[in-house]
XYZ file of C-alpha atoms in Angstrom:
476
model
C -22.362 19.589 -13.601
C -22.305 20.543 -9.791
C -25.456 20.455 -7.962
C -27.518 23.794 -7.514
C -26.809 24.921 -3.787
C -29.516 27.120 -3.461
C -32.153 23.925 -4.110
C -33.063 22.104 -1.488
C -34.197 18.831 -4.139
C -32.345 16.252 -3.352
C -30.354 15.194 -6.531
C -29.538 12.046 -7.902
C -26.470 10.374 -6.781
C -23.246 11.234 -8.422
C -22.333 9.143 -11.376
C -18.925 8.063 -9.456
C -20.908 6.807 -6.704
C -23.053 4.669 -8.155
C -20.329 2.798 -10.159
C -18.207 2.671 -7.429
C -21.621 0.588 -6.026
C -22.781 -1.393 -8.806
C -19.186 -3.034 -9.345
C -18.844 -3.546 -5.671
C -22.625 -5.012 -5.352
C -22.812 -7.204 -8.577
C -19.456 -7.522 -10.218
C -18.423 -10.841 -11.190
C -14.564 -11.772 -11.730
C -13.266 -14.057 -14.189
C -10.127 -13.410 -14.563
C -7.965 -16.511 -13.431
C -4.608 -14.095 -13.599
C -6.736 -11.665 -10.988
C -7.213 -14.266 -8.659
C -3.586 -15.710 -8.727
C -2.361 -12.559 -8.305
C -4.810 -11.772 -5.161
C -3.912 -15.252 -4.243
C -0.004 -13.749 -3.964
C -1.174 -10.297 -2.574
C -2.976 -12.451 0.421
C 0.138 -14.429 1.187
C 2.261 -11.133 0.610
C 0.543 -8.633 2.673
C 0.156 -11.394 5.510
C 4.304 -12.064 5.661
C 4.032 -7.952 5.390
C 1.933 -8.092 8.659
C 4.149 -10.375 10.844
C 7.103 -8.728 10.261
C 5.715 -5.407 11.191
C 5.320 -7.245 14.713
C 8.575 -7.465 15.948
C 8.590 -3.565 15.994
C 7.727 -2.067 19.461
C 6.561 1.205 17.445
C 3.851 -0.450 15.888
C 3.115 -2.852 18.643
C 2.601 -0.415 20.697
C -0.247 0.538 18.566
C -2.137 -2.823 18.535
C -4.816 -4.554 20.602
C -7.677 -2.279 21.714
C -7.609 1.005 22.459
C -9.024 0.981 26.182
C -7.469 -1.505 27.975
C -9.397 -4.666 28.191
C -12.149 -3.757 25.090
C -12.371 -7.251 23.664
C -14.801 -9.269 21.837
C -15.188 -12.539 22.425
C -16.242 -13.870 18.900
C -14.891 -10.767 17.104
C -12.607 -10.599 14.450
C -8.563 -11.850 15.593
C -4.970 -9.824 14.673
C -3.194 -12.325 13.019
C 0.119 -13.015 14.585
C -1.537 -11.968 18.307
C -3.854 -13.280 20.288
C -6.554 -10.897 20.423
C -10.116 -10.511 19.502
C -11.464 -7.184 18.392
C -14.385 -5.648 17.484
C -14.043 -5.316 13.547
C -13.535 -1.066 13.440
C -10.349 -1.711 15.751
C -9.359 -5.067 14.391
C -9.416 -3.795 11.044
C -7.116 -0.774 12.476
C -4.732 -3.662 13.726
C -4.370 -5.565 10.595
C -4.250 -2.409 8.641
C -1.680 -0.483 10.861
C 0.534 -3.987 10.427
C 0.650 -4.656 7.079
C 1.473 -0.728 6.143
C 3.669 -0.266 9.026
C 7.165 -1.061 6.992
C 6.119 0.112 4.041
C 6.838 -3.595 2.264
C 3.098 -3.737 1.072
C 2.236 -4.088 -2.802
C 1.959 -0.613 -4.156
C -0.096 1.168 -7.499
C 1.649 4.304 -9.127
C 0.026 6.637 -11.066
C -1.324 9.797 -11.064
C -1.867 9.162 -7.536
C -0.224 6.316 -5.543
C -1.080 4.406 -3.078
C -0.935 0.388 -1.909
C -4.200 -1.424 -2.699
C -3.562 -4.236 -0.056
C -4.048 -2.127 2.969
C -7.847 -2.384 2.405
C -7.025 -6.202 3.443
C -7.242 -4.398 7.430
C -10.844 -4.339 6.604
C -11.505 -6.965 4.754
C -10.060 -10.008 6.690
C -11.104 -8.270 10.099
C -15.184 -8.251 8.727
C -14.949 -11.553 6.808
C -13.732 -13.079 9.756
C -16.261 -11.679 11.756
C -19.061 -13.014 9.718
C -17.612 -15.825 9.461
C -17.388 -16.738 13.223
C -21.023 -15.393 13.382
C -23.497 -17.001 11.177
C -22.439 -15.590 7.251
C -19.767 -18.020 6.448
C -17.439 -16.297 3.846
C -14.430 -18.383 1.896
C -11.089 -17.680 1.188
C -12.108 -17.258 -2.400
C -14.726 -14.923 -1.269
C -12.052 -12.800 0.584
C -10.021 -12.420 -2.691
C -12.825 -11.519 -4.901
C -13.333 -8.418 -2.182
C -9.426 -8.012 -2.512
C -9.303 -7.794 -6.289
C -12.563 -5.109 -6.087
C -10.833 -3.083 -3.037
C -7.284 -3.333 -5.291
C -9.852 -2.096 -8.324
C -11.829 0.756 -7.094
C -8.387 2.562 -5.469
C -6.623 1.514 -8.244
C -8.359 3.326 -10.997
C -9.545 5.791 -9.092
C -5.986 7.038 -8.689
C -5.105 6.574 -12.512
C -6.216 10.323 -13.070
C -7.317 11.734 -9.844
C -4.187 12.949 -8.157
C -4.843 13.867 -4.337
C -0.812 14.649 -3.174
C -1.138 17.600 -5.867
C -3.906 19.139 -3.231
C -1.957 18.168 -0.288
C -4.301 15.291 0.341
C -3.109 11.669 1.406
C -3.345 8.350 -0.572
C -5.101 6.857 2.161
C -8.402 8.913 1.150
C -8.627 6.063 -1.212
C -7.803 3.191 1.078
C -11.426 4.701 2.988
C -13.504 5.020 -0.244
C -12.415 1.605 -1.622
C -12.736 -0.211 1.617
C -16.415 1.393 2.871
C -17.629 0.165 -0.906
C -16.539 -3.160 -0.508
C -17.435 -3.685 3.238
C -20.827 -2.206 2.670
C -21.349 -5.049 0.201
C -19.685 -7.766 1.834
C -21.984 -6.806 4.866
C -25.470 -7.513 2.509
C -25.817 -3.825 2.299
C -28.136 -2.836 -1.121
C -27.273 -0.462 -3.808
C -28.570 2.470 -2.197
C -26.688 1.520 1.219
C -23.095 1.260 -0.563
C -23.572 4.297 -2.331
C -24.993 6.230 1.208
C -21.676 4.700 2.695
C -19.492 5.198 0.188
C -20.654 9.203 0.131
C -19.811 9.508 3.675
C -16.182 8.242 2.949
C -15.806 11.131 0.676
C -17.628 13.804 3.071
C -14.872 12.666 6.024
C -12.190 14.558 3.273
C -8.851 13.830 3.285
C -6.031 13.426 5.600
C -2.944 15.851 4.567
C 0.071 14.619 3.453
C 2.157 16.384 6.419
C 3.384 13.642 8.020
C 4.926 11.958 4.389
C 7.082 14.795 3.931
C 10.033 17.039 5.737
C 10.145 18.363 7.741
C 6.916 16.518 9.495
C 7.737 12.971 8.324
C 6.673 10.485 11.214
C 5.317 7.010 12.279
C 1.508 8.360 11.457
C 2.384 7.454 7.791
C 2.607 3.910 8.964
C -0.852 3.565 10.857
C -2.734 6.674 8.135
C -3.970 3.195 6.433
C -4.955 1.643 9.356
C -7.185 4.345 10.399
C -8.582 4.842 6.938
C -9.562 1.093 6.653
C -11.135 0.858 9.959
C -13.148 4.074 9.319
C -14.528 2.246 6.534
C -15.743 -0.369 8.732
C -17.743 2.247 11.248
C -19.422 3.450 7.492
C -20.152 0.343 6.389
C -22.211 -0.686 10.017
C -23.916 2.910 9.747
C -25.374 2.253 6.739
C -26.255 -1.218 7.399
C -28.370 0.557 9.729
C -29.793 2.568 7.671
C -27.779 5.890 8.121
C -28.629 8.602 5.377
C -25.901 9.512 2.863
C -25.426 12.360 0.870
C -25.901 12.170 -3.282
C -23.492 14.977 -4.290
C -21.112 14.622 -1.865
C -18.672 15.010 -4.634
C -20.378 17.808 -7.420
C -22.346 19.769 -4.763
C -21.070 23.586 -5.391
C -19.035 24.715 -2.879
C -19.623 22.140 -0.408
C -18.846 18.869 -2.213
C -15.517 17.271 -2.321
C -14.449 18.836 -5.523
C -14.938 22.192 -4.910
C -14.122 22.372 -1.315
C -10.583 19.874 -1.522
C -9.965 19.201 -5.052
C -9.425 22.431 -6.733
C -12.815 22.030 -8.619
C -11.777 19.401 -10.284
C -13.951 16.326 -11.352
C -13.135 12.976 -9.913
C -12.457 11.060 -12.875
C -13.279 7.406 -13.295
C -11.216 7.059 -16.650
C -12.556 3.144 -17.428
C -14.803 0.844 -16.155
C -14.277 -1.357 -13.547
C -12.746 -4.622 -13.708
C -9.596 -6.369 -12.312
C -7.084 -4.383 -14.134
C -5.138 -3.056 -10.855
C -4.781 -6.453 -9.521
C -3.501 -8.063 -12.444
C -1.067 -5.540 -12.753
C -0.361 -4.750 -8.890
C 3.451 -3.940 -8.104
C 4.863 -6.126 -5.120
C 7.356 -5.284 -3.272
C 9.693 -8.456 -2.589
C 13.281 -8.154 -2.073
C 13.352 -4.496 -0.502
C 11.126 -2.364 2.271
C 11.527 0.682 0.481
C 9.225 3.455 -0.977
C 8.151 2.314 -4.568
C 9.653 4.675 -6.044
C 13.315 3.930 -5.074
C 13.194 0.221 -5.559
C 14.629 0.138 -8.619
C 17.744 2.457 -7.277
C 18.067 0.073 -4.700
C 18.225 -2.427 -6.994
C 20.589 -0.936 -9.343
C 22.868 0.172 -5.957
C 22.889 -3.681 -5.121
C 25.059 -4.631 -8.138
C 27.015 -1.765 -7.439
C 28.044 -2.379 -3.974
C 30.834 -4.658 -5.112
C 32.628 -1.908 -7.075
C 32.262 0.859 -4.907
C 32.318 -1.228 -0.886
C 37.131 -0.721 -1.162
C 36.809 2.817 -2.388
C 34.420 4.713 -0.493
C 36.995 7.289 0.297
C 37.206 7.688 -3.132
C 33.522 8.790 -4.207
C 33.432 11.407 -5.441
C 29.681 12.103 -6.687
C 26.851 9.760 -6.956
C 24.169 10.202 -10.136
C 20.930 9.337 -9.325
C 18.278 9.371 -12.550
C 14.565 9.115 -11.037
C 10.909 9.482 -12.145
C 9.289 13.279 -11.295
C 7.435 11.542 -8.052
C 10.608 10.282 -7.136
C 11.984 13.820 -7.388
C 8.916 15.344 -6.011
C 8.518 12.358 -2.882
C 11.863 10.926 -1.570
C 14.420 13.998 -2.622
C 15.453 14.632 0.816
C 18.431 16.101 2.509
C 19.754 17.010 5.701
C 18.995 15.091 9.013
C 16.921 12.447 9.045
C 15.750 11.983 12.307
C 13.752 8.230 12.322
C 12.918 5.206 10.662
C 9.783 7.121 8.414
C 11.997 9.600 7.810
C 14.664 7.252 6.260
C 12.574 4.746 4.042
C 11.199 7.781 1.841
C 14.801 9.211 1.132
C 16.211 7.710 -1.993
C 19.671 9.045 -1.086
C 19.087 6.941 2.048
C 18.283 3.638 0.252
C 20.486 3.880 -2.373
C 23.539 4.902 0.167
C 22.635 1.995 2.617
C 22.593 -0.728 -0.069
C 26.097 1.143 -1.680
C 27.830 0.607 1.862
C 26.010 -2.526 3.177
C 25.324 -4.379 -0.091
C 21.756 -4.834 1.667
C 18.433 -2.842 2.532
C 16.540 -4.365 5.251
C 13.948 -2.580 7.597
C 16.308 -2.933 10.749
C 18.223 -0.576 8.374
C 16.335 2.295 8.826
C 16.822 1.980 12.691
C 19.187 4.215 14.622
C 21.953 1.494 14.928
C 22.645 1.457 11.503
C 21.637 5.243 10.366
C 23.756 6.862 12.983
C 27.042 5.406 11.016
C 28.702 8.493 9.638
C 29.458 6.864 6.617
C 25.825 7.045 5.343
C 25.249 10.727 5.646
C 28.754 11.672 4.324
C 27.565 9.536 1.258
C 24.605 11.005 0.996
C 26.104 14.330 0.733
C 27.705 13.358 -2.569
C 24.667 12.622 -4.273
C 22.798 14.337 -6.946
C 19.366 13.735 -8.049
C 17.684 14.204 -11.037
C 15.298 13.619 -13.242
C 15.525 11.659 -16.157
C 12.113 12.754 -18.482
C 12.478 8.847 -20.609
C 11.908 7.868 -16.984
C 8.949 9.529 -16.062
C 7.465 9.338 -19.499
C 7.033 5.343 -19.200
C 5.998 5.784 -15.755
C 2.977 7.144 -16.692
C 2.145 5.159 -20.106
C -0.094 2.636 -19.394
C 1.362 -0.121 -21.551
C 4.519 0.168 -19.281
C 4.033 1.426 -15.727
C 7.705 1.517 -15.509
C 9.603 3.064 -12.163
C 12.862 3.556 -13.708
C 16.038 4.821 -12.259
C 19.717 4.699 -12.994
C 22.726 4.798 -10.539
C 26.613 5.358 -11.337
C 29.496 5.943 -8.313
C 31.989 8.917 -10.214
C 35.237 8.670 -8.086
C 38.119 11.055 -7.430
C 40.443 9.938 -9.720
C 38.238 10.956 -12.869
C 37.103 6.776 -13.257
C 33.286 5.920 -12.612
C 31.501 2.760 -12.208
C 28.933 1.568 -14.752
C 25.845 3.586 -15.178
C 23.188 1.172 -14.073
C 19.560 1.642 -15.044
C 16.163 -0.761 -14.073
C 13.062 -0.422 -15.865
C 11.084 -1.582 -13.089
C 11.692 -3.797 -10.173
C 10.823 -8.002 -9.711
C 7.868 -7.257 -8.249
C 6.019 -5.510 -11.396
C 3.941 -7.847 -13.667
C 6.512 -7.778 -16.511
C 8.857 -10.123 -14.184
C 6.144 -12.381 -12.597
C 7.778 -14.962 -13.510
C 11.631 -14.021 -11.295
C 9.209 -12.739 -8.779
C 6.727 -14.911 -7.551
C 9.215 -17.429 -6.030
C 11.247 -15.006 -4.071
C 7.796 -13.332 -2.905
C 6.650 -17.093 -1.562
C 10.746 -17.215 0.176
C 9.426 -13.767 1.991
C 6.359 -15.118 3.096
C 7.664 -18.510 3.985
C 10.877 -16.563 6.038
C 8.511 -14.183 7.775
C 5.889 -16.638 8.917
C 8.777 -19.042 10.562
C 9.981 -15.826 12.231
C 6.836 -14.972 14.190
C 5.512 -18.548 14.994
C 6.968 -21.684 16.142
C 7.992 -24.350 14.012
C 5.119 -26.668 13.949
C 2.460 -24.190 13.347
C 4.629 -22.395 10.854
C 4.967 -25.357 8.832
C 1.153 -26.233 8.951
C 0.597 -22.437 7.686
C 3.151 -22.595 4.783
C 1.949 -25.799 4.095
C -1.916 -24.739 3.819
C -0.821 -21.644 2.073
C 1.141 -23.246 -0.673
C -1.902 -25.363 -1.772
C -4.008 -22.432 -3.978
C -7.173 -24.916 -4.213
C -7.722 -26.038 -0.200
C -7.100 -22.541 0.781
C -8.837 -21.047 -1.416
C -12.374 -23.595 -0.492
C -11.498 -23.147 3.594
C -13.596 -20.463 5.353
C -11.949 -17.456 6.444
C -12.546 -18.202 10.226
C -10.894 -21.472 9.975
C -7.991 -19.675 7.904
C -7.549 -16.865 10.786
C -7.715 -19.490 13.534
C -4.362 -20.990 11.803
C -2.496 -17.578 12.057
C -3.612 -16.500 15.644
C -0.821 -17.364 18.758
């Protein structure tokens, strides 16, 4: 029931609030398959991080704001050199790992990906780490596995793109909950903190979607995560917060940005998202395409001699596939590209690869790829977007087939869901330690790479080392 507005009484805090608190303050994970998978997130969203660095457009971005605003003793960028304060270190790390969209993801009613709350996390863990509160690496994935938890299920019913509203809204929630914790705060101080993430609103989607899309998509995450940090130290010191920031009529989140709709929490928190996080391993592409990529792949061999010959290409997608990456016409940059699946199906068609250089200039300006793209036709396929949303499957299906001129077509290729969803663990885990293992040898030089793959690989001294010692490994 939404508060009375005409009271001044202070109510009681919203009942969303305080779970969000009490799991972040005093929950207590035991799942082993939550921690191995946070265990892969950590090394994932890391090899994520320093590949984003060889990119000028988010480079550009990092290190502090004005010139020479260091902290000696602050939290460190992996992969750089400097030492932030932890609002604009956590705005570093999270602006990296998002930045080619090749972070784990969570699809549902909303979407989002869970890992860029690690901007946050690793930037204040390491900062209370170098300063008197040592934290572990275990004690960095237990935050992880609550950050992954609290967006997670808070997007299984709650669906912010239907208002116009970003993902990232999420990404700010999660984070300031976790953070406020990590940072000794008491019940009452995550749940002040946590109401001023939801008071800040929501960022519009305008710059996910034509004819707007652009690089703020990359860094949205960033900025989200590092807000959480300023919310967190505000209500450390004691800053009020406000009890029905979410129910109050009119002026609460619900009324004024969601439509009047409740924010659901549909189960109780655990480490359900984790366990079942998506990765995304062989392909930088928008969740929602990897599959067609996939299925494109083992295409490319039948279609690479007759690309005069296309005719048509099918493409069978999910309803957010339809709704999200649907795109024609010009595509004018990188963010642009990456959430078109006629762009990531066409480039793996021609190319027989998808890499993020792909969705550069050198490669998009070949004519081939928009002629291609002209021929295709997508729809949806309702089997596909009915196991997207079950629960039991989580599926993000799509199917592919080439139809050429002379009446013949290739196979009709459909994927369930891609290597990186729980169901193929197993196929997936080794090729997501090849991408960390190739991305960390590409950013550092060969002895310290080695030492770094070589710590990483060993779960059980990682997972005892302290998180300062960790960073201090992964800093040039």
């Amino acid at each position: 029931m939404s508060a009375d507005s005409k009271s001044a009484e202070r109510p009681d805090p919203d009942a969303v609030l305080v779970a969000i608190a009490e799991y972040a303050l005093s929950y207590r994970v035991r799942s082993e398959a939550a921690y191995q998978t946070a265990y892969y997130c950590l090394l994932d969203t890391l090899a994520c991080g320093f590949q984003e660095l060889r990119y000028p457009a988010c480079t550009k971005l990092l290190g502090p704001v004005v010139p020479g605003a260091t902290l000696k003793g602050g939290a460190r960028v992996p992969g750089t050199a400097f030492e932030l304060d932890p609002i604009n270190a956590a705005f570093n790390i999270g602006a990296m790992v998002r930045w080619l969209d090749f972070n784990d993801t969570w699809l549902a009613a909303e979407w989002g990906h869970p890992s860029d709350n690690l901007g946050g996390i690793l930037a204040v863990a390491d900062y209370l780490s170098r300063n008197g509160k040592a934290l572990s690496v275990r004690d960095l994935l237990i935050s992880m596995i609550k950050a992954h938890e609290i967006q997670g299920v808070l997007a299984l019913e709650n669906s912010f793109n239907r208002v116009g509203l970003d993902h990232v809204l999420l990404v700010r929630v999660a984070s300031t909950a976790v953070l406020t914790a990590m940072l000794g705060g008491t019940r009452e101080q995550i749940i002040n903190a946590v109401s001023n993430a939801w008071v800040d609103g929501g960022a519009l989607r305008t710059y996910r979607h034509a004819p707007n899309t652009g690089s703020r998509k990359s860094w949205a995450a960033g900025d989200a995560t590092s807000r959480a940090v300023r919310l967190a130290l505000f209500a450390l010191k004691g800053e009020m917060g406000y009890p029905s920031a979410l129910t109050a009529k009119t002026w609460g989140f619900e009324d004024a940005l969601f439509r009047g709709k409740s924010i659901q929490l549909p189960q109780a928190l655990g480490s359900y998202v984790m366990e079942n996080i998506l990765f995304k391993i062989s392909y930088p592409a928008e969740f929602h395409a990897q599959t067609a990529v996939e299925a494109a792949m083992s295409l490319h061999p039948q279609v690479k001699d007759k690309l005069d010959q296309v005719e048509r290409v099918s493409i069978e997608t999910q309803e957010p596939g339809v709704r999200i990456i649907d795109k024609t016409g010009p595509l004018s940059n990188p963010a642009d590209r990456d959430h078109c699946i006629q762009y990531m199906v066409a480039i793996p068609l021609l190319l027989g690869r998808l890499t993020a250089h792909d969705y550069e200039d050198e490669v998009a300006l070949d004519s081939r790829v928009d002629a291609l793209r002209q021929k295709m036709e997508v729809t949806e396929n309702p089997s596909f977007t009915k196991d997207y949303y079950d629960p039991g499957k989580r599926y993000i299906g799509n199917a592919v087939q080439v139809f050429f001129k002379d009446g013949s077509a290739s196979a009709r290729v459909s994927v369930d869901y891609p290597i990186g969803h729980r169901k193929r663990r197993a196929e997936g885990m080794p090729v997501l330690i090849g991408k960390f293992e190739s991305s960390v040898s590409a950013h550092f030089e060969p002895r310290q790479a080695q030492a770094i793959i070589g710590l990483c690989k060993d779960r059980p001294r990682l997972e005892a080392m302290r998180v300062d010692e960790f960073v201090a490994t992964l800093v040039n």
